[in-house]
Short mmCIF file of C-alpha atoms (C1' of nucleotides) in Angstrom, two decimals:
data_model
loop_
_atom_site.label_atom_id
_atom_site.label_comp_id
_atom_site.label_asym_id
_atom_site.label_seq_id
_atom_site.Cartn_x
_atom_site.Cartn_y
_atom_site.Cartn_z
CA MET A 767 -44.71 -133.84 -47.44
CA LYS A 768 -43.08 -137.25 -47.63
CA ASN A 769 -44.82 -140.49 -46.88
CA ASN A 770 -42.69 -140.97 -43.84
CA GLU A 771 -43.70 -137.69 -42.31
CA ILE A 772 -47.33 -138.63 -42.75
CA ARG A 773 -46.71 -142.06 -41.31
CA ASN A 774 -45.02 -140.50 -38.31
CA LYS A 775 -47.90 -138.16 -37.66
CA LEU A 776 -50.21 -141.15 -37.42
CA ILE A 777 -47.85 -143.09 -35.20
CA GLU A 778 -47.31 -140.11 -32.90
CA LYS A 779 -51.03 -139.97 -32.28
CA GLY A 780 -51.30 -143.69 -31.69
CA LEU A 781 -53.24 -144.31 -34.88
CA LYS A 782 -52.66 -147.55 -36.69
CA VAL A 783 -51.00 -146.89 -40.05
CA THR A 784 -53.09 -148.01 -43.01
CA PRO A 785 -52.93 -147.11 -46.69
CA GLN A 786 -56.34 -145.47 -46.39
CA ARG A 787 -55.27 -143.23 -43.55
CA MET A 788 -52.07 -142.32 -45.32
CA ALA A 789 -53.99 -141.43 -48.48
CA ILE A 790 -56.59 -139.38 -46.65
CA LEU A 791 -54.12 -137.38 -44.62
CA GLU A 792 -52.04 -136.78 -47.71
CA ALA A 793 -55.09 -135.69 -49.68
CA ILE A 794 -56.21 -133.18 -47.11
CA ILE A 795 -52.74 -131.66 -46.99
CA LYS A 796 -52.48 -131.47 -50.78
CA LEU A 797 -56.01 -130.16 -51.33
CA ASN A 798 -55.29 -127.26 -49.13
CA ASN A 799 -58.41 -125.20 -49.62
CA HIS A 800 -60.71 -126.70 -47.04
CA PRO A 801 -61.87 -129.66 -49.07
CA THR A 802 -65.17 -131.35 -48.40
CA ALA A 803 -65.34 -135.08 -47.75
CA GLU A 804 -66.47 -135.44 -51.34
CA ASN A 805 -63.43 -133.53 -52.66
CA ILE A 806 -61.24 -135.83 -50.63
CA ILE A 807 -62.99 -138.96 -51.85
CA ASP A 808 -62.70 -137.89 -55.48
CA TYR A 809 -59.02 -137.14 -55.07
CA ILE A 810 -58.20 -140.40 -53.35
CA ARG A 811 -60.17 -142.60 -55.74
CA LYS A 812 -57.78 -141.68 -58.54
CA ASN A 813 -55.16 -143.90 -56.94
CA HIS A 814 -57.28 -145.89 -54.59
CA PRO A 815 -60.52 -146.59 -56.44
CA ASN A 816 -62.17 -148.85 -53.89
CA ILE A 817 -62.04 -146.76 -50.78
CA SER A 818 -65.43 -146.57 -49.12
CA THR A 819 -67.10 -143.32 -48.14
CA ALA A 820 -67.71 -144.70 -44.69
CA THR A 821 -63.99 -145.24 -44.28
CA VAL A 822 -63.22 -141.71 -45.34
CA TYR A 823 -65.67 -140.23 -42.87
CA LYS A 824 -64.42 -142.46 -40.09
CA VAL A 825 -60.80 -141.61 -40.79
CA LEU A 826 -61.59 -137.89 -40.96
CA ASP A 827 -63.26 -138.10 -37.58
CA ALA A 828 -60.33 -140.00 -36.14
CA LEU A 829 -57.83 -137.48 -37.51
CA ALA A 830 -59.86 -134.57 -36.18
CA GLU A 831 -60.18 -136.18 -32.79
CA LYS A 832 -56.41 -136.59 -32.57
CA GLY A 833 -55.88 -133.02 -33.67
CA LEU A 834 -54.20 -133.86 -36.97
CA ILE A 835 -56.82 -131.91 -38.87
CA LYS A 836 -59.64 -129.53 -38.02
CA LYS A 837 -63.26 -129.47 -39.00
CA VAL A 838 -64.71 -126.26 -40.36
CA LYS A 839 -68.33 -125.61 -41.11
CA THR A 840 -69.73 -123.52 -43.95
CA GLU A 841 -72.76 -121.33 -43.77
CA LYS A 842 -74.23 -123.99 -46.02
CA ASP A 843 -74.41 -127.49 -44.74
CA VAL A 844 -71.22 -129.25 -45.52
CA MET A 845 -68.33 -130.03 -43.27
CA ARG A 846 -64.91 -128.94 -44.51
CA TYR A 847 -61.49 -130.08 -43.37
CA ASP A 848 -58.36 -128.14 -42.70
CA ALA A 849 -54.83 -129.39 -42.17
CA PHE A 850 -53.64 -125.97 -41.03
CA LEU A 851 -53.46 -126.24 -37.29
CA GLU A 852 -52.31 -122.92 -35.89
CA LYS A 853 -54.92 -120.74 -34.22
CA HIS A 854 -56.74 -118.97 -36.98
CA HIS A 855 -60.05 -117.56 -38.06
CA HIS A 856 -61.87 -117.85 -41.37
CA LEU A 857 -62.99 -115.59 -44.17
CA TYR A 858 -66.29 -116.76 -45.63
CA ALA A 859 -67.48 -115.54 -49.00
CA SER A 860 -71.10 -114.48 -48.72
CA ASP A 861 -71.71 -115.28 -52.38
CA SER A 862 -69.91 -118.58 -52.84
CA ASP A 863 -68.47 -121.52 -50.96
CA ARG A 864 -64.99 -120.08 -50.74
CA ILE A 865 -63.33 -120.16 -47.33
CA GLU A 866 -59.87 -118.86 -46.52
CA ASP A 867 -57.77 -119.05 -43.40
CA TYR A 868 -57.14 -115.78 -41.65
CA LEU A 869 -54.23 -115.33 -39.26
CA ASP A 870 -54.04 -112.30 -37.06
CA ASP A 871 -52.07 -112.50 -33.84
CA GLU A 872 -52.95 -108.98 -32.95
CA LEU A 873 -56.62 -109.88 -33.15
CA ASN A 874 -56.06 -112.92 -30.96
CA GLU A 875 -54.39 -110.74 -28.38
CA ILE A 876 -57.14 -108.16 -28.45
CA LEU A 877 -59.80 -110.81 -28.01
CA GLU A 878 -57.92 -112.51 -25.24
CA LYS A 879 -57.40 -109.26 -23.42
CA HIS A 880 -61.04 -108.29 -23.83
CA PHE A 881 -62.31 -111.52 -22.32
CA GLU A 882 -59.80 -111.45 -19.50
CA LYS A 883 -61.30 -108.19 -18.40
CA LYS A 884 -64.88 -108.99 -19.26
CA CYS A 885 -65.79 -112.39 -17.90
CA ILE A 886 -69.03 -113.98 -19.00
CA PRO A 887 -70.92 -115.05 -15.88
CA GLY A 888 -71.74 -118.73 -15.89
CA PHE A 889 -69.54 -119.52 -18.84
CA LYS A 890 -65.99 -120.77 -19.18
CA ILE A 891 -64.46 -119.86 -22.53
CA GLU A 892 -62.46 -122.55 -24.29
CA ASP A 893 -62.09 -121.15 -27.76
CA LEU A 894 -62.88 -118.07 -29.82
CA LYS A 895 -63.52 -118.24 -33.55
CA LEU A 896 -64.25 -115.17 -35.57
CA GLN A 897 -66.28 -115.67 -38.72
CA ILE A 898 -65.44 -112.88 -41.12
CA ILE A 899 -68.13 -112.78 -43.76
CA GLY A 900 -67.89 -110.72 -46.91
CA LYS A 901 -66.83 -110.66 -50.51
CA PHE A 902 -63.53 -111.51 -52.11
CA THR A 903 -62.55 -108.66 -54.41
CA ASP A 904 -59.85 -110.55 -56.27
CA LYS A 905 -59.39 -114.11 -57.39
CA ASN A 906 -56.34 -114.90 -55.27
CA ALA A 907 -56.25 -116.16 -51.77
CA PRO A 908 -55.09 -113.61 -49.21
CA LYS A 909 -53.35 -115.22 -46.28
CA MET B 1333 -96.63 -110.18 -28.71
CA LYS B 1334 -100.12 -109.66 -30.06
CA ASN B 1335 -101.43 -111.11 -33.26
CA ASN B 1336 -101.63 -107.71 -34.80
CA GLU B 1337 -97.99 -106.94 -34.19
CA ILE B 1338 -97.05 -110.16 -35.90
CA ARG B 1339 -99.41 -109.45 -38.75
CA ASN B 1340 -97.86 -106.02 -39.19
CA LYS B 1341 -94.35 -107.40 -39.29
CA LEU B 1342 -95.36 -109.59 -42.20
CA ILE B 1343 -97.13 -106.77 -44.01
CA GLU B 1344 -94.22 -104.39 -43.51
CA LYS B 1345 -91.97 -106.83 -45.30
CA GLY B 1346 -94.44 -107.37 -48.12
CA LEU B 1347 -95.21 -110.94 -47.09
CA LYS B 1348 -98.71 -112.20 -47.62
CA VAL B 1349 -100.39 -112.87 -44.28
CA THR B 1350 -101.37 -116.49 -43.79
CA PRO B 1351 -102.27 -118.46 -40.66
CA GLN B 1352 -99.18 -120.61 -41.19
CA ARG B 1353 -96.87 -117.62 -41.31
CA MET B 1354 -98.50 -116.10 -38.28
CA ALA B 1355 -98.12 -119.33 -36.35
CA ILE B 1356 -94.51 -119.84 -37.35
CA LEU B 1357 -93.42 -116.33 -36.51
CA GLU B 1358 -95.26 -116.50 -33.22
CA ALA B 1359 -93.68 -119.85 -32.41
CA ILE B 1360 -90.17 -118.68 -33.05
CA ILE B 1361 -90.71 -115.65 -30.82
CA LYS B 1362 -92.21 -117.74 -28.02
CA LEU B 1363 -89.66 -120.54 -28.20
CA ASN B 1364 -86.89 -118.10 -27.64
CA ASN B 1365 -83.96 -120.41 -27.24
CA HIS B 1366 -82.91 -120.88 -30.82
CA PRO B 1367 -85.40 -123.57 -31.74
CA THR B 1368 -84.76 -126.00 -34.54
CA ALA B 1369 -87.25 -126.43 -37.36
CA GLU B 1370 -88.39 -129.57 -35.57
CA ASN B 1371 -89.02 -127.68 -32.32
CA ILE B 1372 -91.07 -125.19 -34.25
CA ILE B 1373 -93.05 -127.84 -36.05
CA ASP B 1374 -93.85 -129.65 -32.80
CA TYR B 1375 -94.97 -126.45 -31.17
CA ILE B 1376 -97.18 -125.36 -34.05
CA ARG B 1377 -98.81 -128.74 -34.55
CA LYS B 1378 -100.47 -128.44 -31.16
CA ASN B 1379 -102.85 -125.84 -32.59
CA HIS B 1380 -102.32 -126.43 -36.25
CA PRO B 1381 -101.97 -130.16 -36.68
CA ASN B 1382 -101.82 -130.32 -40.45
CA ILE B 1383 -99.04 -127.93 -41.24
CA SER B 1384 -96.51 -129.48 -43.58
CA THR B 1385 -92.80 -129.56 -42.87
CA ALA B 1386 -92.16 -128.17 -46.33
CA THR B 1387 -94.29 -125.16 -45.49
CA VAL B 1388 -92.41 -124.56 -42.27
CA TYR B 1389 -89.07 -124.66 -44.02
CA LYS B 1390 -90.30 -122.43 -46.80
CA VAL B 1391 -91.72 -119.89 -44.38
CA LEU B 1392 -88.57 -119.93 -42.25
CA ASP B 1393 -86.51 -119.18 -45.33
CA ALA B 1394 -88.86 -116.39 -46.35
CA LEU B 1395 -88.76 -114.84 -42.87
CA ALA B 1396 -84.98 -115.05 -42.77
CA GLU B 1397 -84.67 -113.53 -46.21
CA LYS B 1398 -86.80 -110.57 -45.13
CA GLY B 1399 -84.80 -110.17 -41.95
CA LEU B 1400 -87.61 -111.05 -39.57
CA ILE B 1401 -85.57 -113.87 -38.08
CA LYS B 1402 -81.97 -115.06 -38.29
CA LYS B 1403 -80.49 -118.43 -39.01
CA VAL B 1404 -77.87 -119.78 -36.65
CA LYS B 1405 -75.84 -122.90 -37.16
CA THR B 1406 -74.69 -125.31 -34.48
CA GLU B 1407 -71.39 -127.07 -34.46
CA LYS B 1408 -73.54 -130.12 -35.16
CA ASP B 1409 -75.64 -130.14 -38.24
CA VAL B 1410 -78.93 -128.51 -37.56
CA MET B 1411 -80.08 -125.05 -38.44
CA ARG B 1412 -81.49 -122.99 -35.59
CA TYR B 1413 -83.62 -119.88 -35.73
CA ASP B 1414 -83.46 -116.69 -33.74
CA ALA B 1415 -85.97 -113.87 -33.49
CA PHE B 1416 -83.52 -111.64 -31.67
CA LEU B 1417 -82.30 -109.25 -34.31
CA GLU B 1418 -79.80 -106.88 -32.77
CA LYS B 1419 -76.15 -107.46 -33.58
CA HIS B 1420 -74.96 -110.19 -31.31
CA HIS B 1421 -72.64 -113.12 -31.03
CA HIS B 1422 -73.23 -116.62 -29.71
CA LEU B 1423 -72.04 -118.78 -26.85
CA TYR B 1424 -71.81 -122.42 -27.88
CA ALA B 1425 -71.61 -125.19 -25.30
CA SER B 1426 -68.83 -127.57 -26.28
CA ASP B 1427 -70.58 -130.44 -24.53
CA SER B 1428 -74.21 -129.98 -25.57
CA ASP B 1429 -76.45 -128.28 -28.10
CA ARG B 1430 -77.04 -125.23 -25.97
CA ILE B 1431 -76.62 -121.85 -27.65
CA GLU B 1432 -77.07 -118.46 -26.03
CA ASP B 1433 -77.06 -114.99 -27.43
CA TYR B 1434 -74.18 -112.80 -26.36
CA LEU B 1435 -74.38 -109.02 -26.53
CA ASP B 1436 -71.29 -106.94 -26.09
CA ASP B 1437 -71.19 -103.50 -27.64
CA GLU B 1438 -67.69 -102.93 -26.41
CA LEU B 1439 -66.59 -106.03 -28.29
CA ASN B 1440 -68.33 -104.82 -31.44
CA GLU B 1441 -66.50 -101.55 -31.19
CA ILE B 1442 -63.15 -103.19 -30.63
CA LEU B 1443 -63.64 -105.46 -33.62
CA GLU B 1444 -64.80 -102.64 -35.80
CA LYS B 1445 -61.87 -100.48 -34.82
CA HIS B 1446 -59.44 -103.34 -35.39
CA PHE B 1447 -60.65 -103.99 -38.91
CA GLU B 1448 -60.75 -100.33 -39.79
CA LYS B 1449 -57.07 -100.17 -39.10
CA LYS B 1450 -56.20 -103.57 -40.45
CA CYS B 1451 -57.80 -104.09 -43.82
CA ILE B 1452 -57.75 -107.54 -45.35
CA PRO B 1453 -56.37 -107.24 -48.86
CA GLY B 1454 -58.75 -108.59 -51.47
CA PHE B 1455 -61.65 -108.89 -49.07
CA LYS B 1456 -64.55 -106.63 -48.21
CA ILE B 1457 -65.98 -107.35 -44.78
CA GLU B 1458 -69.75 -107.42 -44.45
CA ASP B 1459 -70.25 -109.00 -41.07
CA LEU B 1460 -68.31 -110.30 -38.09
CA LYS B 1461 -69.59 -113.11 -35.91
CA LEU B 1462 -67.68 -114.35 -32.92
CA GLN B 1463 -68.26 -117.94 -31.91
CA ILE B 1464 -67.51 -118.25 -28.22
CA ILE B 1465 -67.10 -121.91 -27.44
CA GLY B 1466 -66.88 -123.28 -23.93
CA LYS B 1467 -68.81 -124.70 -21.01
CA PHE B 1468 -71.78 -123.34 -19.14
CA THR B 1469 -71.03 -123.46 -15.46
CA ASP B 1470 -74.56 -122.91 -14.27
CA LYS B 1471 -77.96 -123.93 -15.52
CA ASN B 1472 -79.32 -120.47 -16.23
CA ALA B 1473 -78.96 -118.48 -19.34
CA PRO B 1474 -76.57 -115.55 -19.04
CA LYS B 1475 -77.49 -112.71 -21.32
"C1'" DC C 1295 -42.80 -165.77 -40.58
"C1'" DT C 1296 -47.03 -167.29 -38.57
"C1'" DT C 1297 -50.61 -166.82 -35.09
"C1'" DT C 1298 -53.57 -164.06 -32.55
"C1'" DC C 1299 -56.16 -160.34 -31.40
"C1'" DT C 1300 -57.75 -156.07 -32.04
"C1'" DT C 1301 -58.91 -152.58 -35.01
"C1'" DA C 1302 -59.91 -150.91 -39.64
"C1'" DT C 1303 -62.22 -151.36 -43.97
"C1'" DG C 1304 -65.92 -152.13 -47.45
"C1'" DA C 1305 -70.54 -152.41 -49.40
"C1'" DG C 1306 -74.64 -151.05 -49.12
"C1'" DA C 1307 -78.57 -149.93 -46.32
"C1'" DA C 1308 -80.31 -146.50 -43.13
"C1'" DT C 1309 -80.89 -141.90 -41.29
"C1'" DG C 1310 -82.47 -137.44 -40.94
"C1'" DA C 1311 -82.65 -132.69 -42.09
"C1'" DT C 1312 -84.02 -130.23 -45.84
"C1'" DT C 1313 -85.87 -129.57 -50.58
"C1'" DC C 1314 -88.61 -130.70 -54.56
"C1'" DT C 1315 -92.74 -131.78 -57.26
"C1'" DC C 1316 -97.00 -131.03 -58.40
"C1'" DC C 1317 -101.46 -130.29 -57.37
"C1'" DT C 1318 -104.89 -127.74 -54.46
"C1'" DT C 1319 -106.14 -123.78 -51.74
"C1'" DT C 1320 -106.16 -119.15 -50.36
"C1'" DA C 1321 -105.07 -114.13 -49.70
"C1'" DA C 1322 -105.20 -109.84 -51.86
"C1'" DT C 1323 -107.15 -106.78 -55.00
"C1'" DA C 1324 -110.28 -105.23 -58.20
"C1'" DT D 222 -117.40 -112.54 -55.88
"C1'" DA D 223 -114.09 -113.33 -59.46
"C1'" DT D 224 -109.31 -113.39 -60.67
"C1'" DT D 225 -104.77 -114.59 -60.17
"C1'" DA D 226 -100.42 -114.88 -58.34
"C1'" DA D 227 -98.66 -116.69 -54.33
"C1'" DA D 228 -98.81 -120.08 -50.60
"C1'" DG D 229 -99.70 -124.53 -48.64
"C1'" DG D 230 -99.96 -129.76 -48.44
"C1'" DA D 231 -98.49 -134.64 -49.08
"C1'" DG D 232 -95.18 -137.36 -49.81
"C1'" DA D 233 -91.26 -138.53 -52.65
"C1'" DA D 234 -86.51 -137.22 -53.44
"C1'" DT D 235 -81.91 -135.64 -52.12
"C1'" DC D 236 -77.64 -135.83 -50.13
"C1'" DA D 237 -74.24 -135.66 -46.54
"C1'" DT D 238 -73.26 -138.57 -43.07
"C1'" DT D 239 -73.65 -142.77 -40.12
"C1'" DC D 240 -74.64 -147.51 -39.23
"C1'" DT D 241 -74.29 -152.61 -39.70
"C1'" DC D 242 -71.87 -156.39 -39.99
"C1'" DA D 243 -69.02 -159.43 -42.45
"C1'" DT D 244 -64.16 -159.49 -44.12
"C1'" DA D 245 -59.38 -157.93 -44.13
"C1'" DA D 246 -55.25 -156.34 -42.39
"C1'" DG D 247 -52.01 -153.99 -38.73
"C1'" DA D 248 -49.31 -154.87 -34.55
"C1'" DA D 249 -47.18 -157.55 -31.22
"C1'" DA D 250 -45.62 -161.84 -29.60
"C1'" DG D 251 -43.96 -166.12 -30.11
#
DNA sequence: CTTTCTTATGAGAATGATTCTCCTTTAATA
DNA sequence: TATTAAAGGAGAATCATTCTCATAAGAAAG
């Protein structure tokens, strides 16, 4: 992804373009396995040694609020970030911190159909996220 | 739930019976809307003013490990506890901290059937949890 | 290209849930 | 009741995240 594409994403969302924001958005796209804020900070400090943690957290919140990234939460306690924006679910390793995206349009359809039929009284559904917990049986990321 | 029932639950799981453990398990059953550790501590300190936070956390972990309670995580950052042990999913309010249990055997079946057919290469599923995010349209808990 | 104004950034302190340390107490069992 | 491994208590420590507030830097206009 070129600098200009990143710049345009920021502009599109009405976010002021700064070197910090460029670096953070680039980092989260490069580090494409749901990095933590710490992963992102480490990555960015290679080229940008003085960036402050507070800035990173603020920028991540701003990006998430504008829909440029998503926040994902582990079973543990750390927020993770995801630049993959299509509707998707997550595979969580029960024995490590690994998280993978899981796309399944058929599943989305099934869920949608189910909740069309079966309304939940007193509740208006906005989003459905399936957490698929288990063990990875190989070392490579299934998509 | 009588004291003896609680005592027996602990014994069944091979946990030493202590007043602290009794109080904590009782509290989490009484406070049945997914209390936080803090909620539990406040409740217990009414009758048991000197219990230490460390003890509460340790006991909660022990109970969860033995399957006497479950841990639930908010979108925010705080662990919640649940004494309701049947397979169920959760409704999360997008505009508050409210969480409700959601039972739906038909949904469980559909999900199970879907993942029987559609295996995920390189992944062995152990559990499926649907996070249903949205808004509560009344003040009462739907079950 | 400078001014102005608003917004973003940086450094470090603060927060807050959870965990750790280490010492004391207690439940279970003989 | 004595023994002993396990549990509890007090408070410090941890660590991700947020706050504070002074400084810097975009954007827009002149």
